[in-house]
């Protein structure tokens, strides 16, 4: 069983504290709100870092010409997808 850790205390204006307290849900403590906000922000930033890493990798590959397609190839693929979707809707009699 792991022990709990603490975060450093923070100072906020009375207005900030009041605005946070005003949005607390029934039975929710200020501590629970802060813990949730910190956890969500940490998860968001981790996902953001992962997305940036994927984008950088894609750019490196693009610089090497890997996985690129011409505009015509892209549009042809989108046209094919649209035709499949149109056929599916026709089969459901939604476009008749």
Tab-separated table of C-alpha atoms in Angstrom:
chain	number	residue	atom	x	y	z
A	1	UNK	CA	0.000	0.000	0.000
A	2	UNK	CA	1.464	3.339	-1.010
A	3	UNK	CA	1.467	6.346	1.202
A	4	UNK	CA	-0.232	9.508	0.084
A	5	UNK	CA	1.809	12.483	-1.027
A	6	UNK	CA	1.085	16.163	-0.648
A	7	UNK	CA	1.287	19.001	-3.100
A	8	UNK	CA	2.636	22.394	-2.149
A	9	UNK	CA	0.069	24.796	-0.751
A	10	UNK	CA	-0.920	27.581	-3.112
A	11	UNK	CA	-2.067	31.102	-2.463
A	12	UNK	CA	-5.004	32.457	-4.416
A	13	UNK	CA	-7.065	35.600	-4.250
A	14	UNK	CA	-10.238	35.491	-2.198
A	15	UNK	CA	-12.170	35.905	-5.455
A	16	UNK	CA	-10.541	32.805	-6.957
A	17	UNK	CA	-11.314	30.751	-3.866
A	18	UNK	CA	-14.916	31.964	-3.884
A	19	UNK	CA	-15.335	31.152	-7.587
A	20	UNK	CA	-14.013	27.626	-7.039
A	21	UNK	CA	-16.197	27.081	-3.997
A	22	UNK	CA	-19.199	28.296	-5.984
A	23	UNK	CA	-18.854	25.427	-8.474
A	24	UNK	CA	-18.260	22.600	-6.016
A	25	UNK	CA	-20.756	19.798	-6.420
A	26	UNK	CA	-22.867	18.604	-3.541
A	27	UNK	CA	-20.676	16.755	-1.059
A	28	UNK	CA	-17.464	17.685	-2.892
A	29	UNK	CA	-14.688	19.239	-0.862
A	30	UNK	CA	-12.254	21.860	-2.064
A	31	UNK	CA	-9.480	19.277	-1.649
A	32	UNK	CA	-11.323	16.777	-3.861
A	33	UNK	CA	-11.879	19.451	-6.488
A	34	UNK	CA	-8.211	20.431	-6.517
A	35	UNK	CA	-7.066	16.788	-6.624
A	36	UNK	CA	-9.367	16.107	-9.572
A	37	UNK	CA	-8.254	19.242	-11.420
A	38	UNK	CA	-4.565	18.431	-10.924
A	39	UNK	CA	-5.032	14.830	-12.081
A	40	UNK	CA	-7.011	15.877	-15.155
A	41	UNK	CA	-4.455	18.526	-16.128
A	42	UNK	CA	-1.593	16.051	-15.721
A	43	UNK	CA	-3.386	13.510	-17.927
A	44	UNK	CA	-4.174	16.196	-20.507
A	45	UNK	CA	-0.563	17.328	-20.651
A	46	UNK	CA	0.699	13.741	-20.988
A	47	UNK	CA	-1.682	13.192	-23.922
A	48	UNK	CA	-0.629	16.520	-25.404
A	49	UNK	CA	3.060	15.531	-25.140
A	50	UNK	CA	2.288	12.202	-26.828
A	51	UNK	CA	0.437	13.981	-29.654
A	52	UNK	CA	3.351	16.358	-30.193
A	53	UNK	CA	5.750	13.396	-30.301
A	54	UNK	CA	3.555	11.669	-32.922
A	55	UNK	CA	3.396	14.864	-34.974
A	56	UNK	CA	7.166	15.311	-34.847
A	57	UNK	CA	7.643	11.702	-35.953
A	58	UNK	CA	5.193	12.208	-38.821
A	59	UNK	CA	7.048	15.349	-39.902
A	60	UNK	CA	10.383	13.508	-39.851
A	61	UNK	CA	8.881	10.737	-41.984
A	62	UNK	CA	7.310	13.287	-44.317
A	63	UNK	CA	10.708	14.929	-44.783
A	64	UNK	CA	11.932	11.519	-45.945
A	65	UNK	CA	8.935	11.143	-48.270
A	66	UNK	CA	7.463	8.246	-46.282
A	67	UNK	CA	3.682	7.889	-46.227
A	68	UNK	CA	2.938	10.898	-48.394
A	69	UNK	CA	0.303	11.021	-51.099
A	70	UNK	CA	-0.474	13.491	-53.798
A	71	UNK	CA	-3.514	15.731	-53.636
A	72	UNK	CA	-5.075	13.701	-56.420
A	73	UNK	CA	-4.567	10.453	-54.482
A	74	UNK	CA	-6.114	12.010	-51.389
A	75	UNK	CA	-9.139	13.302	-53.287
A	76	UNK	CA	-9.602	9.966	-55.052
A	77	UNK	CA	-9.626	8.208	-51.681
A	78	UNK	CA	-12.160	10.675	-50.284
A	79	UNK	CA	-14.328	10.232	-53.382
A	80	UNK	CA	-14.242	6.453	-52.945
A	81	UNK	CA	-15.254	6.798	-49.293
A	82	UNK	CA	-18.099	9.118	-50.248
A	83	UNK	CA	-19.332	6.623	-52.845
A	84	UNK	CA	-19.338	3.811	-50.270
A	85	UNK	CA	-21.231	5.995	-47.789
A	86	UNK	CA	-23.707	7.057	-50.468
A	87	UNK	CA	-24.330	3.436	-51.455
A	88	UNK	CA	-24.885	2.488	-47.809
A	89	UNK	CA	-27.435	5.292	-47.387
A	90	UNK	CA	-29.181	4.302	-50.610
A	91	UNK	CA	-29.386	0.733	-49.340
A	92	UNK	CA	-31.113	2.040	-46.221
A	93	UNK	CA	-33.442	4.076	-48.461
A	94	UNK	CA	-32.368	7.307	-46.754
A	95	UNK	CA	-31.544	9.201	-49.946
A	96	UNK	CA	-34.439	8.057	-52.120
